[in-house]
Coordinates of C-alpha atoms in Angstrom, one line a residue:
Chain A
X1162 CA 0.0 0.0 0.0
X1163 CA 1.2 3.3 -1.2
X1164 CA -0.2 6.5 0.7
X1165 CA 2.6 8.7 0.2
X1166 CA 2.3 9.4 -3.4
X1167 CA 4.3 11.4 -6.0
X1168 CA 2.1 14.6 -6.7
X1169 CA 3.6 15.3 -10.5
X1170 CA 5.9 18.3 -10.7
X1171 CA 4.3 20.5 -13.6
X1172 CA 1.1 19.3 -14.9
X1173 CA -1.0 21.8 -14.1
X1174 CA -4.8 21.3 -15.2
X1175 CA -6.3 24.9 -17.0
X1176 CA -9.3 24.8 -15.6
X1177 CA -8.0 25.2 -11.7
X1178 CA -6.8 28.4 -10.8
X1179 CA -4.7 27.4 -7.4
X1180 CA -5.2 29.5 -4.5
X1181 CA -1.6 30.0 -4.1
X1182 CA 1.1 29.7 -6.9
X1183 CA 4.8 29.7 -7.7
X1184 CA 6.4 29.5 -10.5
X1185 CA 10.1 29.4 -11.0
X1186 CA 10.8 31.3 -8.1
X1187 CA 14.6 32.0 -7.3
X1188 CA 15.5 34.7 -4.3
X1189 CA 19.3 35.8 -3.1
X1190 CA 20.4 37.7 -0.4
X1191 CA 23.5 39.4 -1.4
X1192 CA 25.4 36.5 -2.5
X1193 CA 23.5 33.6 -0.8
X1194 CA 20.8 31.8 -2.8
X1195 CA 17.5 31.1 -0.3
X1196 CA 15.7 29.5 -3.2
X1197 CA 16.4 28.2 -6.6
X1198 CA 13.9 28.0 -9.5
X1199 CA 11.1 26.7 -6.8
X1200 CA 7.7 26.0 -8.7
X1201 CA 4.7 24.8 -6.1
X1202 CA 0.8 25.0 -6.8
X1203 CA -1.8 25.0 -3.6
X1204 CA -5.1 24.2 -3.8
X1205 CA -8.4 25.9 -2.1
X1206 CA -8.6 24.8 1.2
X1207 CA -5.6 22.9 1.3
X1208 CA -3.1 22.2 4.4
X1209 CA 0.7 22.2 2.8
X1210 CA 3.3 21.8 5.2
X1211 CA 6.9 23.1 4.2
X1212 CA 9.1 20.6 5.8
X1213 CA 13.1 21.1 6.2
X1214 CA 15.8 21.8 7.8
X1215 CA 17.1 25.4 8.1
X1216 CA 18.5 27.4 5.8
X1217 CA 16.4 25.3 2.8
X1218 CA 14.4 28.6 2.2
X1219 CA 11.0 27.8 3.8
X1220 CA 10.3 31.2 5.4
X1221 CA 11.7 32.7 2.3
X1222 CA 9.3 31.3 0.6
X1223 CA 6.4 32.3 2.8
X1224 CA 7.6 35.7 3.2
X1225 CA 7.2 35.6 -0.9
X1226 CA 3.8 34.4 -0.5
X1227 CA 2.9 36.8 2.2
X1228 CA 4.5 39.6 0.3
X1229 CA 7.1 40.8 2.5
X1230 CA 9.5 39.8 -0.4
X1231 CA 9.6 39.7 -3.9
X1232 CA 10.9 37.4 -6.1
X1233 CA 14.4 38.2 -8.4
X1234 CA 12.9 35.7 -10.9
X1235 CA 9.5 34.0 -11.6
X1236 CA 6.2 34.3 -10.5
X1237 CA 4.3 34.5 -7.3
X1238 CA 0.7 34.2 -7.9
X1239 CA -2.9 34.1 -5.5
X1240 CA -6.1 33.2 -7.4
X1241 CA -3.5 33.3 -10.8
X1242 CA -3.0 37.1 -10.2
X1243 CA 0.6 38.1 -8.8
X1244 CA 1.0 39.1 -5.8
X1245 CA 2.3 42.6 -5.2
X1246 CA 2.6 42.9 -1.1
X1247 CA 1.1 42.2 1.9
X1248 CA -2.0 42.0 3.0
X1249 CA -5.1 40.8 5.2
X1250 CA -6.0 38.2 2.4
X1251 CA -2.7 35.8 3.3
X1252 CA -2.0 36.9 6.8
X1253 CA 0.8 35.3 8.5
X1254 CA 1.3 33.9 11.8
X1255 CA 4.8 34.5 13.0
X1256 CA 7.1 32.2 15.2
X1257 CA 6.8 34.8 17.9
X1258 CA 2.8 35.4 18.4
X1259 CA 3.5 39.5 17.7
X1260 CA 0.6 41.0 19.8
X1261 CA 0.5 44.5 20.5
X1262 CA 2.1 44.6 24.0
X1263 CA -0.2 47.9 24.3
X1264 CA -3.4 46.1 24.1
X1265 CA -5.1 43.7 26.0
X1266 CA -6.1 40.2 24.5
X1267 CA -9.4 41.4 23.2
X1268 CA -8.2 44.7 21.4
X1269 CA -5.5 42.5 20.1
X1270 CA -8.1 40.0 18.5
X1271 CA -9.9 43.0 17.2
X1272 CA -6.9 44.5 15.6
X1273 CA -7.6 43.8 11.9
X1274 CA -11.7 44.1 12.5
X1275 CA -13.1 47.1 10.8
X1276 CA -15.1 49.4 11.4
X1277 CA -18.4 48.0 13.4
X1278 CA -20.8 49.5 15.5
X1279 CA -19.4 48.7 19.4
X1280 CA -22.0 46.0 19.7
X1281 CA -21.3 44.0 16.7
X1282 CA -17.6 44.6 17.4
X1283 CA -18.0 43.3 20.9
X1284 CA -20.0 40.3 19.8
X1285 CA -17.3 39.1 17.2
X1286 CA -14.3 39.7 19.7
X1287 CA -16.0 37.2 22.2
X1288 CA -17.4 35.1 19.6
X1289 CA -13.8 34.5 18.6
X1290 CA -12.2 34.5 22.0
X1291 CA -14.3 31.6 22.6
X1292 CA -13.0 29.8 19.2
X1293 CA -9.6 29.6 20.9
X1294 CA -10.7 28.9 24.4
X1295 CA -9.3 32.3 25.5
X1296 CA -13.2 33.8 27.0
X1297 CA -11.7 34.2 30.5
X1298 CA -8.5 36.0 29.2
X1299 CA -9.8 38.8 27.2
X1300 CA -9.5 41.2 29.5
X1301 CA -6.1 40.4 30.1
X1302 CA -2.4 41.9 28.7
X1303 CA -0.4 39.9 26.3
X1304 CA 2.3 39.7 28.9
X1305 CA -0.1 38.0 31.6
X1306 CA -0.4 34.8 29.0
X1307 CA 1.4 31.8 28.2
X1308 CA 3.2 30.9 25.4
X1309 CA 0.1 28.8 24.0
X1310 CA -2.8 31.2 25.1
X1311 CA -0.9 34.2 22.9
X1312 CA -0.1 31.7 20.1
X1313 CA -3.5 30.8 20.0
X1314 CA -4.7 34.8 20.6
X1315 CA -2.6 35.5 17.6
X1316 CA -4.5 32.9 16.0
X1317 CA -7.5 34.7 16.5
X1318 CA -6.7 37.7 15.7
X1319 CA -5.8 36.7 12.3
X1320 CA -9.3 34.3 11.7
X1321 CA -10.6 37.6 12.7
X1322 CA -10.1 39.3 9.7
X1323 CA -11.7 36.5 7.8
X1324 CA -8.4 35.5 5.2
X1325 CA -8.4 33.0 2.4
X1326 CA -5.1 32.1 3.2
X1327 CA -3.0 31.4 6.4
X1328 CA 0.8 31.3 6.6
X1329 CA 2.1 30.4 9.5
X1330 CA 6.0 30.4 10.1
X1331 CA 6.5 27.8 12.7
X1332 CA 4.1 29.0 14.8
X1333 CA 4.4 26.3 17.6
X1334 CA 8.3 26.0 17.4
X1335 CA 9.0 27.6 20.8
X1336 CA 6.3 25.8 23.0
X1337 CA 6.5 22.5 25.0
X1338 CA 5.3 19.4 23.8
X1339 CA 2.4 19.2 25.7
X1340 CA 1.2 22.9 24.6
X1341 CA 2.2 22.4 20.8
X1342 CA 0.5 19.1 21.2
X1343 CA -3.6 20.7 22.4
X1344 CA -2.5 23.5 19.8
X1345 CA -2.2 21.1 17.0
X1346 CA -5.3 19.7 18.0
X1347 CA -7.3 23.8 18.1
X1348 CA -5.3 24.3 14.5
X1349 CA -6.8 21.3 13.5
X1350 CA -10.4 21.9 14.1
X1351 CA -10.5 25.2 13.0
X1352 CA -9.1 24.0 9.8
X1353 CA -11.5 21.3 9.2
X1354 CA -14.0 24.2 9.9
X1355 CA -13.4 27.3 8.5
X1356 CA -12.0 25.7 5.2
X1357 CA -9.0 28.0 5.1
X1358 CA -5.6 27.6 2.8
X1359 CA -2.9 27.1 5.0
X1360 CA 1.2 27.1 4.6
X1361 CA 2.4 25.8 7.2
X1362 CA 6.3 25.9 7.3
X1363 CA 8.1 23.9 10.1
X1364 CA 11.1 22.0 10.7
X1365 CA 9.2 19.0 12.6
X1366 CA 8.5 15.7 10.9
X1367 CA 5.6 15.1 12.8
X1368 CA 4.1 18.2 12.9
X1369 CA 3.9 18.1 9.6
X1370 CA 2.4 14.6 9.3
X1371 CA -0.1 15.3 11.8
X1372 CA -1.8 18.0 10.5
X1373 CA -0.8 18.3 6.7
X1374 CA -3.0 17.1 3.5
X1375 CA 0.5 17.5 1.5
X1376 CA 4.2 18.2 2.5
X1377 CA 6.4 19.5 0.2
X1378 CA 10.1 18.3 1.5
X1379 CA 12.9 20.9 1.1
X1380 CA 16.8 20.6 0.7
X1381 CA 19.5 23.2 1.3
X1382 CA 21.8 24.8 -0.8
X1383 CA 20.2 25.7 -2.3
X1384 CA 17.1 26.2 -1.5
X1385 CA 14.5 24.2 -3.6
X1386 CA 11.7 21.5 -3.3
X1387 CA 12.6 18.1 -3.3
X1388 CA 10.0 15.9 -2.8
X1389 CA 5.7 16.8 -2.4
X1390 CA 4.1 14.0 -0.5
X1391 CA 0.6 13.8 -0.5
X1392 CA -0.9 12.6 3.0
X1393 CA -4.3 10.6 2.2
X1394 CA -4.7 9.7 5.8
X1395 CA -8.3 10.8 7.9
X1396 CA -8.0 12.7 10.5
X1397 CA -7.3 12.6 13.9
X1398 CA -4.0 10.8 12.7
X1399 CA -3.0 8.2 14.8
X1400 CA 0.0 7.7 15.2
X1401 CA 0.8 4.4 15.8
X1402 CA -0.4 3.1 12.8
X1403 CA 1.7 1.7 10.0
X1404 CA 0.3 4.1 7.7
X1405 CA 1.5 7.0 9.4
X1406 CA 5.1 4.8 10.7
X1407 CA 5.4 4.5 7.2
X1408 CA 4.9 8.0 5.6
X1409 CA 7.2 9.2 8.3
X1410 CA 9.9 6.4 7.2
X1411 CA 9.5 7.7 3.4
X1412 CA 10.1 11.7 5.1
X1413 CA 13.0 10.6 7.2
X1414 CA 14.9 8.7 4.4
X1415 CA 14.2 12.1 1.5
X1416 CA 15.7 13.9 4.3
X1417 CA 18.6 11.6 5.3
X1418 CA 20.8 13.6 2.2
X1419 CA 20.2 16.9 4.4
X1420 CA 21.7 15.5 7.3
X1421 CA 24.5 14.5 5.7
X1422 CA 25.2 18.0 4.3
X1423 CA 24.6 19.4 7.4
X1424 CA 27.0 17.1 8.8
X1425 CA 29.7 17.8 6.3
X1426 CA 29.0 21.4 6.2
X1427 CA 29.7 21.9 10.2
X1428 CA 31.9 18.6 10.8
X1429 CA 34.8 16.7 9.6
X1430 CA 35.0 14.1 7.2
X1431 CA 34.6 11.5 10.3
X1432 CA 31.2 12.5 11.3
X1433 CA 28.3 10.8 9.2
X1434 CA 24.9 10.2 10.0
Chain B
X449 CA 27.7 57.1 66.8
X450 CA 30.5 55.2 65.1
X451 CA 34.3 55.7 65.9
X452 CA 35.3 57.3 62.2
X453 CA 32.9 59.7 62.7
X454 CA 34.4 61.6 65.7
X455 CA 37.1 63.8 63.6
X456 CA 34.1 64.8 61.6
X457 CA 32.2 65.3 65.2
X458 CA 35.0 67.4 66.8
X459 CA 35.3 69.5 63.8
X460 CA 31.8 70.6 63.0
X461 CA 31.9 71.3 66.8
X462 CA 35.2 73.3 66.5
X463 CA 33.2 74.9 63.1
X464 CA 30.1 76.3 65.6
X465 CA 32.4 78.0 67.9
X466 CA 34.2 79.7 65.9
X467 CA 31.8 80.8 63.3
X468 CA 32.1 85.1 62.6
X469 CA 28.9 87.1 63.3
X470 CA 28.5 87.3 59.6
X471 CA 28.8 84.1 59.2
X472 CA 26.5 83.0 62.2
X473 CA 23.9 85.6 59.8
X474 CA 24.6 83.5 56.8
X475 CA 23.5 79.8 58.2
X476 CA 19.7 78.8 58.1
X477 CA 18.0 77.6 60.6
X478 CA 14.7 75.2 60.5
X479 CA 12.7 77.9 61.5
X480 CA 14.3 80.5 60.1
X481 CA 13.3 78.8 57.0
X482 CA 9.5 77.9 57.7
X483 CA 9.1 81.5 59.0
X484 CA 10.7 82.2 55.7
X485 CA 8.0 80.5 53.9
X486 CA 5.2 81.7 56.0
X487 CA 6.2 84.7 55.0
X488 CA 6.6 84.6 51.4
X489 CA 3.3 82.8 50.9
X490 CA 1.6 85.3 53.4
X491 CA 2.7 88.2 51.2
X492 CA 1.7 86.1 47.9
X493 CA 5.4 86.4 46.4
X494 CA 6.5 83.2 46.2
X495 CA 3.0 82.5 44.7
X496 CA 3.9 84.9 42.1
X497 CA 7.5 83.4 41.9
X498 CA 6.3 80.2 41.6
X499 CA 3.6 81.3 38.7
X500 CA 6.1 83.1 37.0
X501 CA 8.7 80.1 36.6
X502 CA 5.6 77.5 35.8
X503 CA 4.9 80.1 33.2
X504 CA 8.1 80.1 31.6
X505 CA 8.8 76.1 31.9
X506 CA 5.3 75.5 30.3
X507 CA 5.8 77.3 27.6
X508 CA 9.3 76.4 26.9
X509 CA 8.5 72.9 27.4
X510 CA 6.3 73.4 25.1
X511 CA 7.9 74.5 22.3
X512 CA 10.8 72.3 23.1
X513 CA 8.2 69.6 22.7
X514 CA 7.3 70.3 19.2
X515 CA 10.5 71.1 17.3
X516 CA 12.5 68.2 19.2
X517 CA 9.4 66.1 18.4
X518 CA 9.9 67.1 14.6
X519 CA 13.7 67.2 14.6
X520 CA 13.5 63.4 16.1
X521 CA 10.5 62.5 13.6
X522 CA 12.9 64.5 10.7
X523 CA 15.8 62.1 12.1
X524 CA 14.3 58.9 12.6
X525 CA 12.1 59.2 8.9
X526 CA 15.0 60.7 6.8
X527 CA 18.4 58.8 6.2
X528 CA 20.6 61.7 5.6
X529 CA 19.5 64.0 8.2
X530 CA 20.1 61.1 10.8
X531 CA 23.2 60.4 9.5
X532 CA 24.3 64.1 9.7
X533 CA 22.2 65.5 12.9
X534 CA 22.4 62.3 15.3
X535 CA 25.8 62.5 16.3
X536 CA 25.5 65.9 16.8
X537 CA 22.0 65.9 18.6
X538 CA 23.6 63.4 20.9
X539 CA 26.3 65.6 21.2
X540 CA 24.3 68.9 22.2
X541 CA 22.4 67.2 24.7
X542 CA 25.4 66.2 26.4
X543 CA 26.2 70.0 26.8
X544 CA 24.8 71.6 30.2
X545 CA 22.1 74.3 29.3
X546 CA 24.0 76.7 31.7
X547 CA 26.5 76.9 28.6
X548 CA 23.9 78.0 26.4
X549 CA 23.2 81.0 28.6
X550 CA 26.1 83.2 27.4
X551 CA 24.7 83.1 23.7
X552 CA 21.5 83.7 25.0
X553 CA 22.7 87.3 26.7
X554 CA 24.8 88.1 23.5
X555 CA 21.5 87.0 21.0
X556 CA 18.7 88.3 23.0
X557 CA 19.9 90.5 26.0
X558 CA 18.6 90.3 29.7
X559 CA 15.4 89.5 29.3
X560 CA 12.2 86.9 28.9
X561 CA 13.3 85.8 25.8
X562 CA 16.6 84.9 26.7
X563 CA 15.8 82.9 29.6
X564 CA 12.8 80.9 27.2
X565 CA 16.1 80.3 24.8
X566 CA 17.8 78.5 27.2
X567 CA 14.9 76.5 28.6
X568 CA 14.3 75.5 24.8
X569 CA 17.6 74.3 23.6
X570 CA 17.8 72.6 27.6
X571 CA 15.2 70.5 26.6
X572 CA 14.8 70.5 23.2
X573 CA 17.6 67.9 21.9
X574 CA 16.6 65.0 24.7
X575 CA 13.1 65.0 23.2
X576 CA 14.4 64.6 19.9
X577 CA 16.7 61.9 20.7
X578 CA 13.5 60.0 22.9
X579 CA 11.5 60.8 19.5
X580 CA 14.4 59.5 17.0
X581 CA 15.3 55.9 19.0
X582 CA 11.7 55.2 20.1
X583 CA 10.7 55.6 16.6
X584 CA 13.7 53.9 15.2
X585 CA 13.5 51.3 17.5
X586 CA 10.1 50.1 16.9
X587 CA 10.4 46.1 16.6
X588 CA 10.5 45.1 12.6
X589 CA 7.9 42.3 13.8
X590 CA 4.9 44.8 14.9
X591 CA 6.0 46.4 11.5
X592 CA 4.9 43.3 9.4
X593 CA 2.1 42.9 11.6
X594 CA 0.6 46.0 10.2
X595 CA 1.8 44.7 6.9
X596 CA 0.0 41.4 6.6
X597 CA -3.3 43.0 8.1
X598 CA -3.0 45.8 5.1
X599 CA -3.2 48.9 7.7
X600 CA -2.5 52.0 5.5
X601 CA 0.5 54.2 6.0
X602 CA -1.7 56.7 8.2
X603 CA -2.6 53.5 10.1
X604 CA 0.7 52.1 10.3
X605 CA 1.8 55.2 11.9
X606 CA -1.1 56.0 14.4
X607 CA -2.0 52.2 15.2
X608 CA 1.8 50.3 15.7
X609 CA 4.7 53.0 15.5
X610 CA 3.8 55.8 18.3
X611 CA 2.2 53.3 20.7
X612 CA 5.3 51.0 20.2
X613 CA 7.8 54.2 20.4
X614 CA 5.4 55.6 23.1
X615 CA 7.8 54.4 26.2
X616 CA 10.8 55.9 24.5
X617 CA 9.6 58.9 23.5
X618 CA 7.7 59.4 27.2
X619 CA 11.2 59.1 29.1
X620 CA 12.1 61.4 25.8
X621 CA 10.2 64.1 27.3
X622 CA 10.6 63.2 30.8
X623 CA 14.1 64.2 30.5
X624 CA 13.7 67.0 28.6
X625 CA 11.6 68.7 31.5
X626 CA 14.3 67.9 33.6
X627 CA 17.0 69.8 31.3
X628 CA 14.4 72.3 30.9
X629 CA 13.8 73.1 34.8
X630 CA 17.3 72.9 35.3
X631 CA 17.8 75.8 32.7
X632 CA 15.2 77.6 34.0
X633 CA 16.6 78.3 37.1
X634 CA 19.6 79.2 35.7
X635 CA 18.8 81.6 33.4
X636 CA 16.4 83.0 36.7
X637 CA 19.0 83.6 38.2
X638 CA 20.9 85.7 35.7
X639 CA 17.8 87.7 34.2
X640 CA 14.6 87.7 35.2
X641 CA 12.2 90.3 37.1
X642 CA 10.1 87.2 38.8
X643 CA 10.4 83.3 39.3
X644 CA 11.9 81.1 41.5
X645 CA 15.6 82.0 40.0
X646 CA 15.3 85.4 40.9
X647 CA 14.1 85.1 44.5
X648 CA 17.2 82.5 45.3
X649 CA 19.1 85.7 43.7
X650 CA 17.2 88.1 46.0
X651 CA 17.6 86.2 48.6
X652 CA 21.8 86.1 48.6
X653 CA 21.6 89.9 47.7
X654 CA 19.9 90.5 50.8
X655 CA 22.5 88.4 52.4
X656 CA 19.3 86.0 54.1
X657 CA 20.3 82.6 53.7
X658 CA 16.9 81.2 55.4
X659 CA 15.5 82.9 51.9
X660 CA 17.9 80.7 49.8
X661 CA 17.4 77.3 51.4
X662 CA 13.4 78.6 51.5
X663 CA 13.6 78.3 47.6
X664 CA 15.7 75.7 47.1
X665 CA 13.2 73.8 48.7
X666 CA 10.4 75.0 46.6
X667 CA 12.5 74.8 43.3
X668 CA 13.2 70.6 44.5
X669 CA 9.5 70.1 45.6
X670 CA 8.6 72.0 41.9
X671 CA 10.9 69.5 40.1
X672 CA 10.3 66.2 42.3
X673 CA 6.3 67.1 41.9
X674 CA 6.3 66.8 38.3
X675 CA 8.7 64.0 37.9
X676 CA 7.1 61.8 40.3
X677 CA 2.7 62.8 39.3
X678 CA 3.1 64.2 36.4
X679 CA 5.7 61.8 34.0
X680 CA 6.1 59.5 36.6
X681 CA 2.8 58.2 36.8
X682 CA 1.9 58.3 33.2
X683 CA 5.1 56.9 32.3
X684 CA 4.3 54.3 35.4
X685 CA 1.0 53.0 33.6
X686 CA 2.3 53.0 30.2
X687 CA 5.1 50.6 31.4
X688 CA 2.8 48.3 33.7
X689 CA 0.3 48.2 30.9
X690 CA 3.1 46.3 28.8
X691 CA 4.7 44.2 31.4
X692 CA 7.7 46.4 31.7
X693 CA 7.5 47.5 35.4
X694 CA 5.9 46.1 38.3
X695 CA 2.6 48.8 39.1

């Protein structure tokens, strides 16, 4: 049984516009190469992981799709029309949650809102505190939270605004298992409910294979996609199944290679995987 | 009292006994000074003094405010004029106001406007350099924030860089009153017909020390006043809002 399948590398049908699109994207900085002639299609409502280690150019890449950057060659495309900066139609969930220390939780969450009559505004604020389990907290400053609680106010804040697409830049890197773990879990629903595009970069195997519909597998210098995996496996994962033992054995062996650049790049020639 | 202390003891004792009449005239006592004091408020001229100099450091402060707040926004927004004025703004403020006094005479005589001059430029450069690094400093992260939720420059401005620069440029202006107060009294006490400046001044002329230490200790509760309830407790909140001092 094969459930980690080759998605082809061109191909691309007429008739679907992707959500998200790159095509033959290369980006330098000064003389280093983040990514090199990267092409990647995502689909409407569609969880892609991008899974590596760093310096393969996965933040670059989101920062491209989120506009921060712009390409030095190809094409960087939402809904097949380029994209020409940022804004709240890809909004982008950073490592660091990025709340306004100045606010409290609530005012944070209603950041991006517009304009609304208090009532309504008041309404949605607490209808989405309660989508991230954060009702008791609005009240509070971002510095009176946890890790987890201003991830997943961050979180909120950007549903809040209602975007097609989500990038998230290892959002969950810097919390504790058991956090990451429930906030997998919130990510998940939400996903499954709101039917949003997600990028999802992240430098953890099973991150990725938990929550992702495809992971596209990244190598380093330079930066450029190796390997797209598609993940036909229900959700809640579980992991102990062979399906899953077995999609994480096809990741750790694409990524084997890495290690052993790594391992040459900041060892000697005795030190091998 | 402790053993190192008695040369100190002996002396000061040695000091009392032998102090001149003149001198004996020339050392404040407690209640020389609260008579002092009684006095001055009874008669309503230390009212006016103190009026006069609130005056003056309102208004400088004032102005000082709004050119240091546009020679730091000038400095933090354009490249070249950082590059050029920063070290030099950094420099200036580093130079006591009392220095800036002698230009004042030459440029503008003894007089009101003389006195504001030096209260000004006291002030005016540790605005600007709160304005220039609170601004400049505003975390690249909050930037993109405002980015990805497609705030307009306006926005960008009035929504994420003052409140994040807001701390900065609030100790900014804290210090600048503090330049300015202390440049007040100085030039008060060189030229001026009223304030706190000139009654420390009339008070040596008239050779009454309980007058001088009566002023001093209006001119500290004046400065230690505003530091503490006026920027102090703003400043206080601001920073206890953000997690950045206990409240």
């Amino acid at each position: 049984m094969n459930l980690a399948l080759d998605t082809p590398p061109v191909a691309i049908p007429k008739a679907e516009i992707f959500r998200l699109a790159l095509a033959g994207v290369s980006k330098s900085y000064g003389s280093l190469t983040a990514v090199k002639d990267v092409s990647l299609s995502i689909r409407r409502g569609e969880f892609l992981s991008l899974l590596g280690p760093s310096g393969c150019g996965k933040t670059t890449i989101l920062q491209l799709l989120a506009g921060f950057e712009k390409p030095d060659s190809g094409r960087v495309l939402m809904d097949g029309h380029p994209i020409s900066g940022a804004g709240p139609d890809r909004l982008v969930i950073f490592q660091e949650p990025a709340l306004l220390p100045w606010l409290t939780v609530a005012e944070n969450i209603g950041f991006g809102l517009p304009k609304h009559p208090r009532p309504l505004h008041d309404e949605t604020v607490g209808l989405l505190l309660r989508l991230v389990h954060l009702d008791r907290f609005g009240h509070l400053r971002p510095h009176q939270l946890s890790g987890g609680m201003k991830q997943r106010a961050a979180l909120a804040r950007a549903l809040a605004v209602d975007p097609q697409v989500l990038l998230m830049d290892e959002p969950f890197a810097s919390l504790d298992p058991q956090t990451r773990e429930l906030l997998h879990l919130d990510l998940q629903r939400l996903w499954l409910g709101l039917h949003k595009t997600v990028v999802f970069v992240t430098h953890s195997v099973e991150e990725a294979v938990r929550l992702s519909d495809r992971i596209a597998i990244m190598a380093t210098q330079p930066g450029r996609i190796r390997r797209v995996l598609d993940v036909n496996l229900l959700h809640p994962r579980d992991f102990n199944s062979p399906e899953v033992a077995e999609l994480r054995a096809a990741i750790r062996e694409e990524m084997q290679d890495e290690m052993t650049k790594l391992a040459r790049r900041e060892g000697d020639e005795g030190w091998r995987p | 009292m402790k053993p190192e202390h008695l040369p100190l003891f002996f002396a000061s004792a040695a000091a009392c006994l032998v102090v001149p009449a003149s001198v004996e005239a020339a050392s404040p006592s407690p209640s020389g000074i609260a008579l002092n004091l009684a006095h001055g408020f009874a008669s309503g001229d230390y009212f006016l003094a103190l009026g006069a100099s609130a005056l003056r450091i309102a208004a400088g402060f004032a102005i000082a405010a709004i050119l240091g707040g546009a020679l730091g926004i000038l400095q933090a927004v354009v490249v070249p004029v950082r590059r050029i004025c920063g070290p030099l703004t950094t420099g200036v403020q580093a130079l006591p106001a009392v220095c800036w006094l002698p230009v004042a005479l030459l440029w503008f005589g003894r007089g009101e406007a003389a006195v504001l001059f030096c209260v000004v430029v006291g002030s005016l450069f540790a605005v600007a350099l709160g304005v220039r690094d609170g601004l400049a400093q505003v975390p690249p992260l909050l930037r993109r924030v405002g980015q990805t939720f497609g705030l307009s420059r306006w926005h960008q401005v009035t929504r994420i860089t003052i409140p994040a620069a807001l701390p900065a440029i609030l100790a900014g202006l804290k210090q600048g009153w503090s330049f300015g107060w202390r440049a007040l009294m100085a030039g008060e006490l060189i030229c001026a017909t009223a304030g706190l400046g000139r009654s420390l001044t009339a008070g040596r002329e008239a050779g009454d020390s309980n007058q001088v230490f009566a002023v001093m200790l209006l001119i500290l509760f004046l400065g230690v006043a505003v530091d503490r309830f006026g920027f102090g407790l703003i400043e206080k909140r601001v920073l206890a809002k953000r997690g950045l001092a206990s409240a």
